[in-house]
Tab-separated table of N, CA and C in Angstrom:
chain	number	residue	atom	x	y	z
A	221	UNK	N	0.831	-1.188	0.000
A	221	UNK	CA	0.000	0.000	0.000
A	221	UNK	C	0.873	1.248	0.000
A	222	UNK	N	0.454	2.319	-0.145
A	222	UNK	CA	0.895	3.736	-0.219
A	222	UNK	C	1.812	3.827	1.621
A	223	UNK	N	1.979	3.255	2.584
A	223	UNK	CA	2.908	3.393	3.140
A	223	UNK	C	4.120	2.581	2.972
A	224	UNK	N	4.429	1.453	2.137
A	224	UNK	CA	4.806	0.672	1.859
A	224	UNK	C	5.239	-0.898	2.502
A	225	UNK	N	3.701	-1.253	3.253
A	225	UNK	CA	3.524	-2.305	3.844
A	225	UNK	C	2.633	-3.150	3.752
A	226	UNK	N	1.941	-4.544	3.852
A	226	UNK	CA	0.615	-5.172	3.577
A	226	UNK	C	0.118	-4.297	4.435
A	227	UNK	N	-1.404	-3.950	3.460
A	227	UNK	CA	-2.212	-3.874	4.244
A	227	UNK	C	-2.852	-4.527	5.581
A	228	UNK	N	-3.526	-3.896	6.451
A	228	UNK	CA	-4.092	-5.010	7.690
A	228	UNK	C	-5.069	-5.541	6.900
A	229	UNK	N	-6.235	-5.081	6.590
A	229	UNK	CA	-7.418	-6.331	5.678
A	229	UNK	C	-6.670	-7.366	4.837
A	230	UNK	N	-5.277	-7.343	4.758
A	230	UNK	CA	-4.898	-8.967	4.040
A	230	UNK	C	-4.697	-9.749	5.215
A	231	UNK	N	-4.151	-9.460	5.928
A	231	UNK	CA	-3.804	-10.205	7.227
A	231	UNK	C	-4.764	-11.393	7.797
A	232	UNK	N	-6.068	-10.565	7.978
A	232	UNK	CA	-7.725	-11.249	7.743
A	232	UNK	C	-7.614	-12.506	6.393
A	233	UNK	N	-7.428	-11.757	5.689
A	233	UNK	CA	-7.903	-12.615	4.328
A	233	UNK	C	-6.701	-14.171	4.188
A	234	UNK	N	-4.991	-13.647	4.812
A	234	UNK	CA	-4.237	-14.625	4.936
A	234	UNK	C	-5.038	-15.939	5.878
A	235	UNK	N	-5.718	-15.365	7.015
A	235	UNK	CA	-6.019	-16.513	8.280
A	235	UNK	C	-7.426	-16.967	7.387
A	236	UNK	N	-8.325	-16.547	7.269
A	236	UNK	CA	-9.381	-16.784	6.173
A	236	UNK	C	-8.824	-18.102	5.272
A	237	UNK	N	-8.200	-17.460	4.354
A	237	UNK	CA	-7.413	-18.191	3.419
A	237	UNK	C	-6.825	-19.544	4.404
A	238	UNK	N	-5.623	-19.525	5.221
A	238	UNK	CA	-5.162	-20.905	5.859
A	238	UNK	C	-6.398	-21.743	6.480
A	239	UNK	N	-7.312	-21.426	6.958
A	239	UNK	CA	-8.645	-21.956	7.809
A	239	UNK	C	-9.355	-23.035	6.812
A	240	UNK	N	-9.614	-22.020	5.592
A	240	UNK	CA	-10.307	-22.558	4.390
A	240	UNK	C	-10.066	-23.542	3.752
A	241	UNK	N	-8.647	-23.100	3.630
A	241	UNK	CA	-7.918	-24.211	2.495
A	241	UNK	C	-7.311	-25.584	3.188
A	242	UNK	N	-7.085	-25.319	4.577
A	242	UNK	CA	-7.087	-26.816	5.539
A	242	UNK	C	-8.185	-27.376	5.307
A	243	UNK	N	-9.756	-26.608	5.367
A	243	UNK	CA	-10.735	-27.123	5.277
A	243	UNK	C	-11.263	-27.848	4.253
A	244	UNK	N	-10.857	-27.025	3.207
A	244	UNK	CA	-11.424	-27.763	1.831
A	244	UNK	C	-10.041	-28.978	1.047
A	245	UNK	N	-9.114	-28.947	1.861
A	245	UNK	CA	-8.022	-30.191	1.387
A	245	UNK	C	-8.580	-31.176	2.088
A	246	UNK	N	-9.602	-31.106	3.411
A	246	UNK	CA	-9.471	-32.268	3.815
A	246	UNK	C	-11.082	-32.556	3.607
A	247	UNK	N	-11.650	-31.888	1.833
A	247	UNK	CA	-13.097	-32.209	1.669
A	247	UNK	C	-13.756	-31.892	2.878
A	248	UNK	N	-13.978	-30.838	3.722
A	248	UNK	CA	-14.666	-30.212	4.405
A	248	UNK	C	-15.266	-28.810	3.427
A	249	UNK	N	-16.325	-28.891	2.726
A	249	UNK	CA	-16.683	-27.640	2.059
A	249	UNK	C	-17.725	-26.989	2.587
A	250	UNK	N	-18.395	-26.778	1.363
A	250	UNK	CA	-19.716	-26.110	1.839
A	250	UNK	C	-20.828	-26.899	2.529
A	251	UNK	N	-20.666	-28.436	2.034
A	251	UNK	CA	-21.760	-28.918	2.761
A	251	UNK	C	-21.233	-29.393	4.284
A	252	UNK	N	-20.683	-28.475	5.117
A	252	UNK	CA	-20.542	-27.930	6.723
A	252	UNK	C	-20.905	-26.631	6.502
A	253	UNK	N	-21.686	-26.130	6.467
A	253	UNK	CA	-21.870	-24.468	6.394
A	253	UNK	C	-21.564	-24.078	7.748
A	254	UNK	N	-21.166	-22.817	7.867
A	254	UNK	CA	-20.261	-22.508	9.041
A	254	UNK	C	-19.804	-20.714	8.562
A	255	UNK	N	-20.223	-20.098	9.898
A	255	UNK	CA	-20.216	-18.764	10.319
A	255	UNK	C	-19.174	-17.806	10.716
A	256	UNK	N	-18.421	-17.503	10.462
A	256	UNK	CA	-17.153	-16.767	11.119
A	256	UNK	C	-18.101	-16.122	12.324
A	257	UNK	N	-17.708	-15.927	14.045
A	257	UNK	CA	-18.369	-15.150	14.547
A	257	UNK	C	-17.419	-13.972	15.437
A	258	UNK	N	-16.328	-14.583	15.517
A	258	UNK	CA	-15.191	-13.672	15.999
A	258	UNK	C	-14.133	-13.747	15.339
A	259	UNK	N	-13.446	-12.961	14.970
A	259	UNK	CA	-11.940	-12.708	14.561
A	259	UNK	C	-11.269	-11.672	15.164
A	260	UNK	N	-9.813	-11.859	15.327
A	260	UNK	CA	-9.003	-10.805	15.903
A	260	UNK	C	-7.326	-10.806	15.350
A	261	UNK	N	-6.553	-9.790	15.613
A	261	UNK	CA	-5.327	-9.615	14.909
A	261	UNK	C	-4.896	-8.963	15.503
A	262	UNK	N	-3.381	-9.516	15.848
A	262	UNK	CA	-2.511	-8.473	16.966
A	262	UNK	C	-1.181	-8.241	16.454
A	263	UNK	N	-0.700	-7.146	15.740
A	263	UNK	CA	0.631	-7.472	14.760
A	263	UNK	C	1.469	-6.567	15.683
A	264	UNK	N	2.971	-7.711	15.299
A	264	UNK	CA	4.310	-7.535	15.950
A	264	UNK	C	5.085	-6.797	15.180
A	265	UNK	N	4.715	-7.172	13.745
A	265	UNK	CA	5.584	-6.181	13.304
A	265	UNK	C	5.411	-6.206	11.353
A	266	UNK	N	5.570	-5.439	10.537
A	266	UNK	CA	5.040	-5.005	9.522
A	266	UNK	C	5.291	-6.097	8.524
A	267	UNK	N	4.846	-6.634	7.969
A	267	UNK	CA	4.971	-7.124	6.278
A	267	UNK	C	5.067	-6.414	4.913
A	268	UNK	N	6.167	-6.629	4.334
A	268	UNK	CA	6.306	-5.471	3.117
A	268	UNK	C	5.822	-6.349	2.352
A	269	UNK	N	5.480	-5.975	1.133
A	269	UNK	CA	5.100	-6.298	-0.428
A	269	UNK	C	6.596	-6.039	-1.208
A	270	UNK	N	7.070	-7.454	-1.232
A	270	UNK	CA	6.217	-8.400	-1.586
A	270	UNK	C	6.905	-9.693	-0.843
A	271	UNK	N	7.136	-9.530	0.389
A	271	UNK	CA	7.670	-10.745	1.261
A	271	UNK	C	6.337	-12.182	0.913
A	272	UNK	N	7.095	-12.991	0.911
A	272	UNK	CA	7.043	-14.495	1.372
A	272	UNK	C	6.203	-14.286	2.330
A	273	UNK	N	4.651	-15.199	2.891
A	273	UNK	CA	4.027	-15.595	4.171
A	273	UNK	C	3.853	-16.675	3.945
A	274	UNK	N	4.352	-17.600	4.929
A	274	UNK	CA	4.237	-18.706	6.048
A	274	UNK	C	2.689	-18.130	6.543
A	275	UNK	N	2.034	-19.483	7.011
A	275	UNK	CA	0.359	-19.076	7.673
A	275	UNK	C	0.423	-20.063	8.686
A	276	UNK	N	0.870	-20.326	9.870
A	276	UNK	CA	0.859	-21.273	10.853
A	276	UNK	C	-1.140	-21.221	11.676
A	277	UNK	N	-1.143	-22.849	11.923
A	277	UNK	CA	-2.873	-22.857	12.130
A	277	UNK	C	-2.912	-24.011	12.743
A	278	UNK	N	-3.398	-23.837	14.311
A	278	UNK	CA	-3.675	-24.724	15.109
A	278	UNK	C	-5.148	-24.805	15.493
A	279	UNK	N	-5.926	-25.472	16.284
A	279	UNK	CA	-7.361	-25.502	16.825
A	279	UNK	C	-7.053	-25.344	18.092
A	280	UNK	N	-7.085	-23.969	19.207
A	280	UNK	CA	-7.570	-24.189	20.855
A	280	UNK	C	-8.426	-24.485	21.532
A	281	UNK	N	-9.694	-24.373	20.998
A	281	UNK	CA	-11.052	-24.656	21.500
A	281	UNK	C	-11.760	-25.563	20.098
A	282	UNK	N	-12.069	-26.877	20.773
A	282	UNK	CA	-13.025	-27.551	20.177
A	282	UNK	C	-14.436	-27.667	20.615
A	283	UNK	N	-15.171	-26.698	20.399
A	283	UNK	CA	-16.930	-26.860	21.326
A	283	UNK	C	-18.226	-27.782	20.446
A	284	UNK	N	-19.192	-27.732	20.701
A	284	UNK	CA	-20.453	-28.666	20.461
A	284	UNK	C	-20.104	-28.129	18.776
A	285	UNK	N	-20.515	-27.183	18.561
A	285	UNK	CA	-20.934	-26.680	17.413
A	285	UNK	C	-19.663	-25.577	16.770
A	286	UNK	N	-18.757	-25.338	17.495
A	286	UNK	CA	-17.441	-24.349	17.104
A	286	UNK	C	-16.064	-24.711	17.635
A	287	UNK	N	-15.130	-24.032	16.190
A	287	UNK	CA	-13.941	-24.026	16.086
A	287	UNK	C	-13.207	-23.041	16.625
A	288	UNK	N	-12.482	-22.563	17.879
A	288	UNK	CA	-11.579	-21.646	17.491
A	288	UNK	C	-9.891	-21.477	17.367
A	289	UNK	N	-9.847	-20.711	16.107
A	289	UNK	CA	-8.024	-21.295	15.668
A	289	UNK	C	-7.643	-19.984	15.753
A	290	UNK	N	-6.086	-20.347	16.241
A	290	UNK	CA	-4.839	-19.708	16.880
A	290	UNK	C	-4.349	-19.416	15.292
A	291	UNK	N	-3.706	-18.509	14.936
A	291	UNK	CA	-3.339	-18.322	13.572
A	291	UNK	C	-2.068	-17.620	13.816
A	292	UNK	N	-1.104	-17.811	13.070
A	292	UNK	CA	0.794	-16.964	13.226
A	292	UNK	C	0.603	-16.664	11.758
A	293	UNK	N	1.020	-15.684	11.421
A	293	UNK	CA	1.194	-15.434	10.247
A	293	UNK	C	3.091	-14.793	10.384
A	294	UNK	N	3.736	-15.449	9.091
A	294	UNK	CA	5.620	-15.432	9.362
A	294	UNK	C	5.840	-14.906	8.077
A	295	UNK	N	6.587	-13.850	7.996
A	295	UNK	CA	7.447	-13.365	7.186
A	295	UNK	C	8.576	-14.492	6.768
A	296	UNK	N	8.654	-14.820	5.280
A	296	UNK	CA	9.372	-16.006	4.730
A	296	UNK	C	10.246	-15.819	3.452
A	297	UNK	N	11.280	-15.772	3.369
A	297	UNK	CA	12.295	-14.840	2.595
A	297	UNK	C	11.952	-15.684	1.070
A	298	UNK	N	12.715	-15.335	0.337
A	298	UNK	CA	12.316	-16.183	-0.730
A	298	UNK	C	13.219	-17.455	-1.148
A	299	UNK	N	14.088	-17.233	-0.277
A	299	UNK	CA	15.690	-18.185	-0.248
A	299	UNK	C	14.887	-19.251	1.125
A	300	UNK	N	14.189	-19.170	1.900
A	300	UNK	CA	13.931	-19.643	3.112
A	300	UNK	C	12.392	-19.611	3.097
A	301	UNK	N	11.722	-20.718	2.182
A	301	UNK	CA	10.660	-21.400	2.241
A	301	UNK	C	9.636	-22.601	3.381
A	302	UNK	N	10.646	-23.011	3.987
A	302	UNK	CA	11.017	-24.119	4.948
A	302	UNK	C	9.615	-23.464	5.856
A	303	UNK	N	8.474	-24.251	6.017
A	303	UNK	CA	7.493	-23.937	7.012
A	303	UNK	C	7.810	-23.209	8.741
A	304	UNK	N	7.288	-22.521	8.983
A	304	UNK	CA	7.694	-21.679	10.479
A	304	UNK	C	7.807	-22.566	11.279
A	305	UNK	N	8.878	-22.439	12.320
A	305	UNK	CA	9.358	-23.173	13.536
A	305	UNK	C	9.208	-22.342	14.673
A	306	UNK	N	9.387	-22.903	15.515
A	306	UNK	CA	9.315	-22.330	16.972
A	306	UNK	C	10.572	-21.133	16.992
A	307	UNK	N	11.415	-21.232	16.203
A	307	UNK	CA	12.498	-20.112	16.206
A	307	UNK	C	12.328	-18.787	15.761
A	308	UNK	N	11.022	-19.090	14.516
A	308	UNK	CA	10.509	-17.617	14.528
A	308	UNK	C	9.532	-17.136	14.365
A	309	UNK	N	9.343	-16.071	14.943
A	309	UNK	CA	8.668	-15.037	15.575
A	309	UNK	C	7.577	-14.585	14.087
A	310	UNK	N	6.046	-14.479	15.121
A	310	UNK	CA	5.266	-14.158	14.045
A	310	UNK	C	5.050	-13.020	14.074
A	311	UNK	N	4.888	-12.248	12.709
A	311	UNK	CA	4.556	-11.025	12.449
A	311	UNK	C	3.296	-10.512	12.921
A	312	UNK	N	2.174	-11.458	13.068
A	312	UNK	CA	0.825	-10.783	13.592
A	312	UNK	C	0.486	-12.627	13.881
A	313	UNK	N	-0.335	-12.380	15.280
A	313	UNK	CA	-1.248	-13.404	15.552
A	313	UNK	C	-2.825	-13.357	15.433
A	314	UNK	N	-3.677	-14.122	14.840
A	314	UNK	CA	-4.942	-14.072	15.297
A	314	UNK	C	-5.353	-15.314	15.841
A	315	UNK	N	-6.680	-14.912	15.863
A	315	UNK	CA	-7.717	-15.727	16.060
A	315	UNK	C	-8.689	-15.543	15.458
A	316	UNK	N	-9.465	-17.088	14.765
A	316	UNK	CA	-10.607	-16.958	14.158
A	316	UNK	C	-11.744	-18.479	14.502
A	317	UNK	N	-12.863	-17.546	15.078
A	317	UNK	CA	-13.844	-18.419	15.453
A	317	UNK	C	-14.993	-18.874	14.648
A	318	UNK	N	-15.378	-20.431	13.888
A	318	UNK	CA	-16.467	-20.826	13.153
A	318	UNK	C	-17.183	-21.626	13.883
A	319	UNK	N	-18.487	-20.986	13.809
A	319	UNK	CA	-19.987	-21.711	14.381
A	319	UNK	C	-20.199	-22.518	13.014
A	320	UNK	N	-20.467	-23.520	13.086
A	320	UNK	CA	-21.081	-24.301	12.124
A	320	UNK	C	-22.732	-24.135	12.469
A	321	UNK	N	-23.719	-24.269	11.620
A	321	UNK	CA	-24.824	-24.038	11.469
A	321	UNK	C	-25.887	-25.422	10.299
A	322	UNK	N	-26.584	-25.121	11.078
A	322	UNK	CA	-27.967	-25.992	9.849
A	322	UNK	C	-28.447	-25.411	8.753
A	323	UNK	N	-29.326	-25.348	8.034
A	323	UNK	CA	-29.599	-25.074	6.808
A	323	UNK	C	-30.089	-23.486	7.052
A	324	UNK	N	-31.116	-23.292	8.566
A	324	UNK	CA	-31.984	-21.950	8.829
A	324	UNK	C	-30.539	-21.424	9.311
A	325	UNK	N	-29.478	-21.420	9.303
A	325	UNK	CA	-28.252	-20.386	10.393
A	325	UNK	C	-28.250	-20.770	11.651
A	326	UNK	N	-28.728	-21.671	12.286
A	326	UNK	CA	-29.015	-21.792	13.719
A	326	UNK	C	-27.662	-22.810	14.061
A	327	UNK	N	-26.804	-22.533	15.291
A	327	UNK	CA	-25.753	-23.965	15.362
A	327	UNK	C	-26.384	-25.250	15.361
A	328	UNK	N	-25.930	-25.694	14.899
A	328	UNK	CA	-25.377	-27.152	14.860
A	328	UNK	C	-24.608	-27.528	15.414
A	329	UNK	N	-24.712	-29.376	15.846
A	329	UNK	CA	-23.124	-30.179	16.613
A	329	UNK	C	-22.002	-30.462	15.202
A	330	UNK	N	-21.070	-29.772	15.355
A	330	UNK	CA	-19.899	-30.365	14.822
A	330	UNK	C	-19.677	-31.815	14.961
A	331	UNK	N	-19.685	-32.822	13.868
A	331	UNK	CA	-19.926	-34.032	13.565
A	331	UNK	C	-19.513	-34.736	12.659
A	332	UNK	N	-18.680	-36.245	12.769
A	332	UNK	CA	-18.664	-36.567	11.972
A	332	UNK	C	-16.924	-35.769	10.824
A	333	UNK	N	-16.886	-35.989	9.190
A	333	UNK	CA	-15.604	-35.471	9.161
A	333	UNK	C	-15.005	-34.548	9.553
A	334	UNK	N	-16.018	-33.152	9.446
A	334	UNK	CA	-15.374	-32.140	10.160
A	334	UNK	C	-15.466	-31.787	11.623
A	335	UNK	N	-15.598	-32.973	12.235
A	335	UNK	CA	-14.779	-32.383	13.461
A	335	UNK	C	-14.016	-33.384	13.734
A	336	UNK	N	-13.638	-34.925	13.027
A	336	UNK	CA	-12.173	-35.524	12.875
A	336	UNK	C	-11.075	-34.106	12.929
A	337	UNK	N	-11.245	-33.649	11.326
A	337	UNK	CA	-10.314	-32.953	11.177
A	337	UNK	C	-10.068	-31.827	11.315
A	338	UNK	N	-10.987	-30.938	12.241
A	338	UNK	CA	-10.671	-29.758	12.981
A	338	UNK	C	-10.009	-30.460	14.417
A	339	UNK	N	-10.073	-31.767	14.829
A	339	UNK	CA	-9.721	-32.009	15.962
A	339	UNK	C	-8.539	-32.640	15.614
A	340	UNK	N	-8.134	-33.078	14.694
A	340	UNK	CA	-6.372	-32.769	14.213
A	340	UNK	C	-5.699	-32.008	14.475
A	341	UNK	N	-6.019	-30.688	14.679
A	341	UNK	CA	-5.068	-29.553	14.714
A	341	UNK	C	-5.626	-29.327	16.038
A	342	UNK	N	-5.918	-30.091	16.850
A	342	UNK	CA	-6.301	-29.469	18.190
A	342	UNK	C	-5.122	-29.611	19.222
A	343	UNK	N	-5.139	-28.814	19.928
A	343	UNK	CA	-3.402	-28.431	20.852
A	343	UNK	C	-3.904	-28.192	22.244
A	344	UNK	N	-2.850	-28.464	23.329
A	344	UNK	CA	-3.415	-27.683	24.453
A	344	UNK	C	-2.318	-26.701	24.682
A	345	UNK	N	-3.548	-25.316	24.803
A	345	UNK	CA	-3.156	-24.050	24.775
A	345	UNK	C	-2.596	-23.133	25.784
């Protein structure tokens, strides 16, 4: 952008993006319909355009009907592809919370494949 850093609305769209695309590799699509109801973003420190991101994505809370994931987003050189380690430090953390829902919007129990594989990435926090 015109200060010469990512914007914050990509930051969103990076954790969006890692959430999704775990979801839909492991054939979790649309037929789980599911609500974003909280998100949040706490950045350490700036991302230029056009750095390399690493998207690190765990599950802390597994509930009846919701997901909520821990998200690192890592500055990743272009020589140094190698997925983020505990050695470094993320540029912004979030969190992003999905209610899964029934057909009217109302929750639903998480069931069945997708919550196998949201409970894959489940950690204690």
């Amino acid at each position: 952008d015109a200060f010469g850093h990512i914007n914050n609305v990509l930051y969103y769209a990076f954790m969006d993006d890692a959430v999704n695309a775990h979801l839909i590799r492991n054939n979790i699509g649309a037929k789980f319909p599911r609500f974003v109801v909280e998100s949040s973003c706490r950045f350490h420190e700036p991302l230029s355009y056009p750095d390399h991101v690493d998207v690190g994505l765990r599950v802390s809370k597994l509930g009846n009907s919701s997901v909520a994931y821990d998200i690192g987003i890592f500055a990743a050189s272009a020589q140094d592809l190698s997925p983020p380690t505990a050695t470094k430090l993320a540029a912004a953390c979030g969190t992003f919370v999905h209610v899964y829902v029934d057909s009217e919007g109302k929750p639903t129990p998480l069931v069945g494949a997708a919550r196998t594989v949201t409970a894959e990435l489940l950690v204690d926090a």
